[in-house]
PDB file of N, CA, C and O in Angstrom:
ATOM      1  N   MET A   1      76.923 210.324  63.647  1.00 84.00           N
ATOM      2  CA  MET A   1      75.618 210.764  64.026  1.00 84.00           C
ATOM      3  C   MET A   1      74.851 211.116  62.758  1.00 84.00           C
ATOM      4  O   MET A   1      75.378 211.778  61.884  1.00 84.00           O
ATOM      5  N   THR A   2      73.628 210.656  62.660  1.00 88.00           N
ATOM      6  CA  THR A   2      72.764 211.029  61.544  1.00 88.00           C
ATOM      7  C   THR A   2      71.399 211.419  62.087  1.00 88.00           C
ATOM      8  O   THR A   2      71.017 210.996  63.183  1.00 88.00           O
ATOM      9  N   GLY A   3      70.682 212.228  61.353  1.00 89.00           N
ATOM     10  CA  GLY A   3      69.348 212.613  61.782  1.00 89.00           C
ATOM     11  C   GLY A   3      68.541 213.189  60.637  1.00 89.00           C
ATOM     12  O   GLY A   3      69.087 213.590  59.604  1.00 89.00           O
ATOM     13  N   HIS A   4      67.240 213.194  60.842  1.00 93.00           N
ATOM     14  CA  HIS A   4      66.323 213.709  59.829  1.00 93.00           C
ATOM     15  C   HIS A   4      65.085 214.247  60.550  1.00 93.00           C
ATOM     16  O   HIS A   4      64.627 213.647  61.518  1.00 93.00           O
ATOM     17  N   ALA A   5      64.591 215.362  60.084  1.00 94.00           N
ATOM     18  CA  ALA A   5      63.344 215.926  60.622  1.00 94.00           C
ATOM     19  C   ALA A   5      62.512 216.432  59.457  1.00 94.00           C
ATOM     20  O   ALA A   5      63.045 216.923  58.461  1.00 94.00           O
ATOM     21  N   GLU A   6      61.214 216.284  59.591  1.00 97.00           N
ATOM     22  CA  GLU A   6      60.298 216.790  58.570  1.00 97.00           C
ATOM     23  C   GLU A   6      59.036 217.274  59.262  1.00 97.00           C
ATOM     24  O   GLU A   6      58.515 216.594  60.152  1.00 97.00           O
ATOM     25  N   PHE A   7      58.579 218.457  58.892  1.00 96.00           N
ATOM     26  CA  PHE A   7      57.353 218.983  59.493  1.00 96.00           C
ATOM     27  C   PHE A   7      56.668 219.934  58.527  1.00 96.00           C
ATOM     28  O   PHE A   7      57.263 220.404  57.573  1.00 96.00           O
ATOM     29  N   ILE A   8      55.410 220.190  58.803  1.00 97.00           N
ATOM     30  CA  ILE A   8      54.629 221.163  58.043  1.00 97.00           C
ATOM     31  C   ILE A   8      54.319 222.335  58.960  1.00 97.00           C
ATOM     32  O   ILE A   8      53.802 222.151  60.070  1.00 97.00           O
ATOM     33  N   ASN A   9      54.648 223.527  58.509  1.00 96.00           N
ATOM     34  CA  ASN A   9      54.374 224.739  59.277  1.00 96.00           C
ATOM     35  C   ASN A   9      52.868 225.015  59.222  1.00 96.00           C
ATOM     36  O   ASN A   9      52.327 225.262  58.145  1.00 96.00           O
ATOM     37  N   PRO A  10      52.163 224.968  60.362  1.00 96.00           N
ATOM     38  CA  PRO A  10      50.713 225.159  60.341  1.00 96.00           C
ATOM     39  C   PRO A  10      50.287 226.583  59.970  1.00 96.00           C
ATOM     40  O   PRO A  10      49.146 226.798  59.558  1.00 96.00           O
ATOM     41  N   ASN A  11      51.202 227.545  60.065  1.00 96.00           N
ATOM     42  CA  ASN A  11      50.867 228.938  59.749  1.00 96.00           C
ATOM     43  C   ASN A  11      50.819 229.222  58.253  1.00 96.00           C
ATOM     44  O   ASN A  11      50.067 230.082  57.812  1.00 96.00           O
ATOM     45  N   ASN A  12      51.665 228.516  57.470  1.00 96.00           N
ATOM     46  CA  ASN A  12      51.699 228.824  56.040  1.00 96.00           C
ATOM     47  C   ASN A  12      51.660 227.579  55.148  1.00 96.00           C
ATOM     48  O   ASN A  12      51.653 227.697  53.930  1.00 96.00           O
ATOM     49  N   GLY A  13      51.661 226.379  55.724  1.00 96.00           N
ATOM     50  CA  GLY A  13      51.581 225.153  54.946  1.00 96.00           C
ATOM     51  C   GLY A  13      52.883 224.710  54.305  1.00 96.00           C
ATOM     52  O   GLY A  13      52.917 223.722  53.586  1.00 96.00           O
ATOM     53  N   ASN A  14      53.988 225.439  54.573  1.00 97.00           N
ATOM     54  CA  ASN A  14      55.281 225.036  54.025  1.00 97.00           C
ATOM     55  C   ASN A  14      55.729 223.715  54.642  1.00 97.00           C
ATOM     56  O   ASN A  14      55.589 223.500  55.841  1.00 97.00           O
ATOM     57  N   ARG A  15      56.279 222.824  53.804  1.00 97.00           N
ATOM     58  CA  ARG A  15      56.844 221.567  54.279  1.00 97.00           C
ATOM     59  C   ARG A  15      58.361 221.728  54.339  1.00 97.00           C
ATOM     60  O   ARG A  15      58.989 222.133  53.362  1.00 97.00           O
ATOM     61  N   VAL A  16      58.947 221.431  55.492  1.00 96.00           N
ATOM     62  CA  VAL A  16      60.375 221.625  55.716  1.00 96.00           C
ATOM     63  C   VAL A  16      61.003 220.279  56.053  1.00 96.00           C
ATOM     64  O   VAL A  16      60.472 219.541  56.877  1.00 96.00           O
ATOM     65  N   ARG A  17      62.142 219.969  55.405  1.00 96.00           N
ATOM     66  CA  ARG A  17      62.883 218.740  55.689  1.00 96.00           C
ATOM     67  C   ARG A  17      64.345 219.083  55.944  1.00 96.00           C
ATOM     68  O   ARG A  17      64.935 219.880  55.209  1.00 96.00           O
ATOM     69  N   TYR A  18      64.903 218.497  56.998  1.00 93.00           N
ATOM     70  CA  TYR A  18      66.315 218.646  57.326  1.00 93.00           C
ATOM     71  C   TYR A  18      66.938 217.267  57.430  1.00 93.00           C
ATOM     72  O   TYR A  18      66.336 216.371  58.007  1.00 93.00           O
ATOM     73  N   SER A  19      68.136 217.097  56.897  1.00 96.00           N
ATOM     74  CA  SER A  19      68.900 215.867  57.053  1.00 96.00           C
ATOM     75  C   SER A  19      70.331 216.249  57.406  1.00 96.00           C
ATOM     76  O   SER A  19      70.865 217.233  56.897  1.00 96.00           O
ATOM     77  N   VAL A  20      70.949 215.443  58.281  1.00 94.00           N
ATOM     78  CA  VAL A  20      72.317 215.741  58.695  1.00 94.00           C
ATOM     79  C   VAL A  20      73.067 214.436  58.937  1.00 94.00           C
ATOM     80  O   VAL A  20      72.489 213.438  59.356  1.00 94.00           O
ATOM     81  N   ASN A  21      74.356 214.460  58.629  1.00 94.00           N
ATOM     82  CA  ASN A  21      75.252 213.398  59.058  1.00 94.00           C
ATOM     83  C   ASN A  21      76.557 214.047  59.465  1.00 94.00           C
ATOM     84  O   ASN A  21      76.995 215.022  58.858  1.00 94.00           O
ATOM     85  N   ALA A  22      77.134 213.563  60.539  1.00 94.00           N
ATOM     86  CA  ALA A  22      78.382 214.127  61.048  1.00 94.00           C
ATOM     87  C   ALA A  22      79.192 213.007  61.693  1.00 94.00           C
ATOM     88  O   ALA A  22      78.643 212.149  62.377  1.00 94.00           O
ATOM     89  N   ILE A  23      80.487 213.042  61.456  1.00 94.00           N
ATOM     90  CA  ILE A  23      81.397 212.035  62.000  1.00 94.00           C
ATOM     91  C   ILE A  23      82.540 212.736  62.711  1.00 94.00           C
ATOM     92  O   ILE A  23      83.150 213.658  62.159  1.00 94.00           O
ATOM     93  N   ARG A  24      82.814 212.308  63.951  1.00 92.00           N
ATOM     94  CA  ARG A  24      84.010 212.773  64.649  1.00 92.00           C
ATOM     95  C   ARG A  24      85.051 211.673  64.492  1.00 92.00           C
ATOM     96  O   ARG A  24      84.851 210.539  64.899  1.00 92.00           O
ATOM     97  N   HIS A  25      86.173 212.018  63.890  1.00 94.00           N
ATOM     98  CA  HIS A  25      87.233 211.059  63.613  1.00 94.00           C
ATOM     99  C   HIS A  25      88.138 210.889  64.831  1.00 94.00           C
ATOM    100  O   HIS A  25      88.122 211.720  65.747  1.00 94.00           O
ATOM    101  N   ARG A  26      88.916 209.839  64.834  1.00 94.00           N
ATOM    102  CA  ARG A  26      89.798 209.543  65.981  1.00 94.00           C
ATOM    103  C   ARG A  26      90.752 210.693  66.296  1.00 94.00           C
ATOM    104  O   ARG A  26      91.110 210.896  67.450  1.00 94.00           O
ATOM    105  N   ASP A  27      91.162 211.434  65.274  1.00 95.00           N
ATOM    106  CA  ASP A  27      92.086 212.549  65.505  1.00 95.00           C
ATOM    107  C   ASP A  27      91.368 213.819  65.984  1.00 95.00           C
ATOM    108  O   ASP A  27      91.986 214.858  66.168  1.00 95.00           O
ATOM    109  N   GLY A  28      90.029 213.745  66.184  1.00 91.00           N
ATOM    110  CA  GLY A  28      89.252 214.886  66.669  1.00 91.00           C
ATOM    111  C   GLY A  28      88.640 215.734  65.576  1.00 91.00           C
ATOM    112  O   GLY A  28      87.813 216.595  65.847  1.00 91.00           O
ATOM    113  N   SER A  29      89.030 215.518  64.333  1.00 94.00           N
ATOM    114  CA  SER A  29      88.447 216.298  63.237  1.00 94.00           C
ATOM    115  C   SER A  29      87.009 215.844  62.992  1.00 94.00           C
ATOM    116  O   SER A  29      86.591 214.777  63.431  1.00 94.00           O
ATOM    117  N   VAL A  30      86.257 216.684  62.297  1.00 95.00           N
ATOM    118  CA  VAL A  30      84.845 216.433  62.036  1.00 95.00           C
ATOM    119  C   VAL A  30      84.589 216.534  60.538  1.00 95.00           C
ATOM    120  O   VAL A  30      85.167 217.389  59.860  1.00 95.00           O
ATOM    121  N   SER A  31      83.735 215.653  60.029  1.00 95.00           N
ATOM    122  CA  SER A  31      83.285 215.775  58.645  1.00 95.00           C
ATOM    123  C   SER A  31      81.795 215.467  58.605  1.00 95.00           C
ATOM    124  O   SER A  31      81.262 214.826  59.503  1.00 95.00           O
ATOM    125  N   GLY A  32      81.138 215.947  57.576  1.00 96.00           N
ATOM    126  CA  GLY A  32      79.713 215.675  57.432  1.00 96.00           C
ATOM    127  C   GLY A  32      79.028 216.717  56.584  1.00 96.00           C
ATOM    128  O   GLY A  32      79.645 217.674  56.116  1.00 96.00           O
ATOM    129  N   GLU A  33      77.722 216.507  56.392  1.00 97.00           N
ATOM    130  CA  GLU A  33      76.930 217.397  55.551  1.00 97.00           C
ATOM    131  C   GLU A  33      75.552 217.610  56.165  1.00 97.00           C
ATOM    132  O   GLU A  33      75.054 216.772  56.914  1.00 97.00           O
ATOM    133  N   VAL A  34      74.961 218.732  55.814  1.00 95.00           N
ATOM    134  CA  VAL A  34      73.593 219.040  56.215  1.00 95.00           C
ATOM    135  C   VAL A  34      72.834 219.512  54.976  1.00 95.00           C
ATOM    136  O   VAL A  34      73.420 220.140  54.087  1.00 95.00           O
ATOM    137  N   GLU A  35      71.575 219.152  54.903  1.00 96.00           N
ATOM    138  CA  GLU A  35      70.758 219.526  53.756  1.00 96.00           C
ATOM    139  C   GLU A  35      69.390 219.976  54.257  1.00 96.00           C
ATOM    140  O   GLU A  35      68.859 219.394  55.206  1.00 96.00           O
ATOM    141  N   ALA A  36      68.836 220.993  53.630  1.00 95.00           N
ATOM    142  CA  ALA A  36      67.507 221.490  53.999  1.00 95.00           C
ATOM    143  C   ALA A  36      66.694 221.727  52.731  1.00 95.00           C
ATOM    144  O   ALA A  36      67.229 222.169  51.706  1.00 95.00           O
ATOM    145  N   HIS A  37      65.413 221.391  52.811  1.00 96.00           N
ATOM    146  CA  HIS A  37      64.499 221.597  51.685  1.00 96.00           C
ATOM    147  C   HIS A  37      63.210 222.230  52.216  1.00 96.00           C
ATOM    148  O   HIS A  37      62.698 221.811  53.248  1.00 96.00           O
ATOM    149  N   LEU A  38      62.725 223.204  51.497  1.00 96.00           N
ATOM    150  CA  LEU A  38      61.458 223.856  51.818  1.00 96.00           C
ATOM    151  C   LEU A  38      60.567 223.755  50.590  1.00 96.00           C
ATOM    152  O   LEU A  38      60.991 224.115  49.486  1.00 96.00           O
ATOM    153  N   VAL A  39      59.362 223.224  50.769  1.00 96.00           N
ATOM    154  CA  VAL A  39      58.399 223.107  49.669  1.00 96.00           C
ATOM    155  C   VAL A  39      57.147 223.866  50.074  1.00 96.00           C
ATOM    156  O   VAL A  39      56.531 223.573  51.106  1.00 96.00           O
ATOM    157  N   THR A  40      56.759 224.857  49.280  1.00 96.00           N
ATOM    158  CA  THR A  40      55.575 225.663  49.576  1.00 96.00           C
ATOM    159  C   THR A  40      54.335 224.937  49.060  1.00 96.00           C
ATOM    160  O   THR A  40      54.434 224.044  48.208  1.00 96.00           O
ATOM    161  N   PRO A  41      53.139 225.336  49.537  1.00 95.00           N
ATOM    162  CA  PRO A  41      51.912 224.733  49.022  1.00 95.00           C
ATOM    163  C   PRO A  41      51.754 224.900  47.505  1.00 95.00           C
ATOM    164  O   PRO A  41      51.126 224.082  46.850  1.00 95.00           O
ATOM    165  N   ALA A  42      52.359 225.935  46.937  1.00 96.00           N
ATOM    166  CA  ALA A  42      52.296 226.161  45.485  1.00 96.00           C
ATOM    167  C   ALA A  42      53.271 225.273  44.720  1.00 96.00           C
ATOM    168  O   ALA A  42      53.266 225.260  43.493  1.00 96.00           O
ATOM    169  N   GLY A  43      54.125 224.531  45.450  1.00 94.00           N
ATOM    170  CA  GLY A  43      55.075 223.642  44.799  1.00 94.00           C
ATOM    171  C   GLY A  43      56.452 224.233  44.580  1.00 94.00           C
ATOM    172  O   GLY A  43      57.319 223.595  43.992  1.00 94.00           O
ATOM    173  N   ASP A  44      56.682 225.481  45.022  1.00 95.00           N
ATOM    174  CA  ASP A  44      58.006 226.087  44.913  1.00 95.00           C
ATOM    175  C   ASP A  44      58.958 225.375  45.864  1.00 95.00           C
ATOM    176  O   ASP A  44      58.601 225.043  46.999  1.00 95.00           O
ATOM    177  N   ILE A  45      60.188 225.145  45.411  1.00 95.00           N
ATOM    178  CA  ILE A  45      61.178 224.416  46.209  1.00 95.00           C
ATOM    179  C   ILE A  45      62.409 225.284  46.418  1.00 95.00           C
ATOM    180  O   ILE A  45      62.931 225.875  45.465  1.00 95.00           O
ATOM    181  N   THR A  46      62.861 225.353  47.666  1.00 96.00           N
ATOM    182  CA  THR A  46      64.116 226.003  48.013  1.00 96.00           C
ATOM    183  C   THR A  46      64.965 224.970  48.729  1.00 96.00           C
ATOM    184  O   THR A  46      64.476 224.283  49.622  1.00 96.00           O
ATOM    185  N   SER A  47      66.227 224.848  48.324  1.00 96.00           N
ATOM    186  CA  SER A  47      67.115 223.860  48.929  1.00 96.00           C
ATOM    187  C   SER A  47      68.416 224.513  49.353  1.00 96.00           C
ATOM    188  O   SER A  47      68.846 225.505  48.765  1.00 96.00           O
ATOM    189  N   GLY A  48      69.046 223.912  50.357  1.00 96.00           N
ATOM    190  CA  GLY A  48      70.348 224.373  50.798  1.00 96.00           C
ATOM    191  C   GLY A  48      71.197 223.188  51.214  1.00 96.00           C
ATOM    192  O   GLY A  48      70.683 222.149  51.629  1.00 96.00           O
ATOM    193  N   HIS A  49      72.496 223.336  51.066  1.00 96.00           N
ATOM    194  CA  HIS A  49      73.432 222.272  51.399  1.00 96.00           C
ATOM    195  C   HIS A  49      74.624 222.898  52.100  1.00 96.00           C
ATOM    196  O   HIS A  49      75.070 223.974  51.727  1.00 96.00           O
ATOM    197  N   GLY A  50      75.135 222.232  53.130  1.00 96.00           N
ATOM    198  CA  GLY A  50      76.277 222.769  53.849  1.00 96.00           C
ATOM    199  C   GLY A  50      77.212 221.678  54.328  1.00 96.00           C
ATOM    200  O   GLY A  50      76.885 220.491  54.300  1.00 96.00           O
ATOM    201  N   THR A  51      78.377 222.111  54.775  1.00 97.00           N
ATOM    202  CA  THR A  51      79.399 221.224  55.309  1.00 97.00           C
ATOM    203  C   THR A  51      79.465 221.400  56.814  1.00 97.00           C
ATOM    204  O   THR A  51      79.547 222.527  57.311  1.00 97.00           O
ATOM    205  N   VAL A  52      79.425 220.296  57.545  1.00 96.00           N
ATOM    206  CA  VAL A  52      79.537 220.336  59.003  1.00 96.00           C
ATOM    207  C   VAL A  52      80.991 220.626  59.364  1.00 96.00           C
ATOM    208  O   VAL A  52      81.908 219.976  58.855  1.00 96.00           O
ATOM    209  N   ILE A  53      81.215 221.633  60.238  1.00 95.00           N
ATOM    210  CA  ILE A  53      82.574 221.959  60.662  1.00 95.00           C
ATOM    211  C   ILE A  53      82.807 221.699  62.148  1.00 95.00           C
ATOM    212  O   ILE A  53      83.948 221.650  62.590  1.00 95.00           O
ATOM    213  N   CYS A  54      81.726 221.531  62.920  1.00 93.00           N
ATOM    214  CA  CYS A  54      81.873 221.183  64.329  1.00 93.00           C
ATOM    215  C   CYS A  54      80.550 220.650  64.849  1.00 93.00           C
ATOM    216  O   CYS A  54      79.500 220.939  64.288  1.00 93.00           O
ATOM    217  N   PHE A  55      80.618 219.829  65.907  1.00 90.00           N
ATOM    218  CA  PHE A  55      79.397 219.392  66.560  1.00 90.00           C
ATOM    219  C   PHE A  55      79.703 218.865  67.954  1.00 90.00           C
ATOM    220  O   PHE A  55      80.828 218.458  68.241  1.00 90.00           O
ATOM    221  N   THR A  56      78.703 218.944  68.798  1.00 90.00           N
ATOM    222  CA  THR A  56      78.768 218.346  70.125  1.00 90.00           C
ATOM    223  C   THR A  56      77.534 217.477  70.291  1.00 90.00           C
ATOM    224  O   THR A  56      76.497 217.715  69.682  1.00 90.00           O
ATOM    225  N   LEU A  57      77.666 216.475  71.119  1.00 87.00           N
ATOM    226  CA  LEU A  57      76.561 215.551  71.383  1.00 87.00           C
ATOM    227  C   LEU A  57      76.519 215.303  72.881  1.00 87.00           C
ATOM    228  O   LEU A  57      77.480 214.858  73.474  1.00 87.00           O
ATOM    229  N   VAL A  58      75.380 215.671  73.498  1.00 93.00           N
ATOM    230  CA  VAL A  58      75.164 215.459  74.926  1.00 93.00           C
ATOM    231  C   VAL A  58      73.841 214.720  75.074  1.00 93.00           C
ATOM    232  O   VAL A  58      72.783 215.273  74.772  1.00 93.00           O
ATOM    233  N   GLY A  59      73.913 213.462  75.494  1.00 92.00           N
ATOM    234  CA  GLY A  59      72.707 212.656  75.574  1.00 92.00           C
ATOM    235  C   GLY A  59      72.129 212.476  74.184  1.00 92.00           C
ATOM    236  O   GLY A  59      72.824 212.015  73.274  1.00 92.00           O
ATOM    237  N   ASN A  60      70.885 212.873  73.988  1.00 87.00           N
ATOM    238  CA  ASN A  60      70.278 212.757  72.655  1.00 87.00           C
ATOM    239  C   ASN A  60      70.112 214.125  71.988  1.00 87.00           C
ATOM    240  O   ASN A  60      69.288 214.297  71.099  1.00 87.00           O
ATOM    241  N   ILE A  61      70.889 215.107  72.419  1.00 89.00           N
ATOM    242  CA  ILE A  61      70.837 216.452  71.843  1.00 89.00           C
ATOM    243  C   ILE A  61      72.158 216.757  71.135  1.00 89.00           C
ATOM    244  O   ILE A  61      73.225 216.671  71.734  1.00 89.00           O
ATOM    245  N   ALA A  62      72.070 217.111  69.855  1.00 86.00           N
ATOM    246  CA  ALA A  62      73.254 217.459  69.067  1.00 86.00           C
ATOM    247  C   ALA A  62      73.194 218.939  68.711  1.00 86.00           C
ATOM    248  O   ALA A  62      72.135 219.464  68.379  1.00 86.00           O
ATOM    249  N   ARG A  63      74.328 219.581  68.758  1.00 91.00           N
ATOM    250  CA  ARG A  63      74.483 220.956  68.282  1.00 91.00           C
ATOM    251  C   ARG A  63      75.499 220.905  67.166  1.00 91.00           C
ATOM    252  O   ARG A  63      76.591 220.371  67.341  1.00 91.00           O
ATOM    253  N   ILE A  64      75.110 221.452  66.035  1.00 92.00           N
ATOM    254  CA  ILE A  64      75.926 221.320  64.827  1.00 92.00           C
ATOM    255  C   ILE A  64      76.191 222.689  64.237  1.00 92.00           C
ATOM    256  O   ILE A  64      75.299 223.523  64.139  1.00 92.00           O
ATOM    257  N   GLY A  65      77.436 222.914  63.826  1.00 92.00           N
ATOM    258  CA  GLY A  65      77.814 224.136  63.142  1.00 92.00           C
ATOM    259  C   GLY A  65      78.290 223.808  61.747  1.00 92.00           C
ATOM    260  O   GLY A  65      78.911 222.762  61.523  1.00 92.00           O
ATOM    261  N   GLY A  66      77.970 224.632  60.796  1.00 92.00           N
ATOM    262  CA  GLY A  66      78.384 224.362  59.427  1.00 92.00           C
ATOM    263  C   GLY A  66      78.446 225.607  58.584  1.00 92.00           C
ATOM    264  O   GLY A  66      78.056 226.691  59.022  1.00 92.00           O
ATOM    265  N   ILE A  67      78.959 225.428  57.386  1.00 93.00           N
ATOM    266  CA  ILE A  67      79.015 226.535  56.414  1.00 93.00           C
ATOM    267  C   ILE A  67      78.445 226.060  55.101  1.00 93.00           C
ATOM    268  O   ILE A  67      78.359 224.873  54.846  1.00 93.00           O
TER     269      ILE A  67
END
């Protein structure tokens, strides 16, 4: 499963981007990564990166847990 979202917060003009990839292996284990970036109107950048440790997928809705 992979996904990406990007939006601009209308209240403060911050641009937010999220990207995720997650794989459920045949043995039931999960691997993957998630990344988030926040860019302010002033150009300041905050980034975060995490490891996916669990996820569920029902229809087109995914719930992902990570550290």
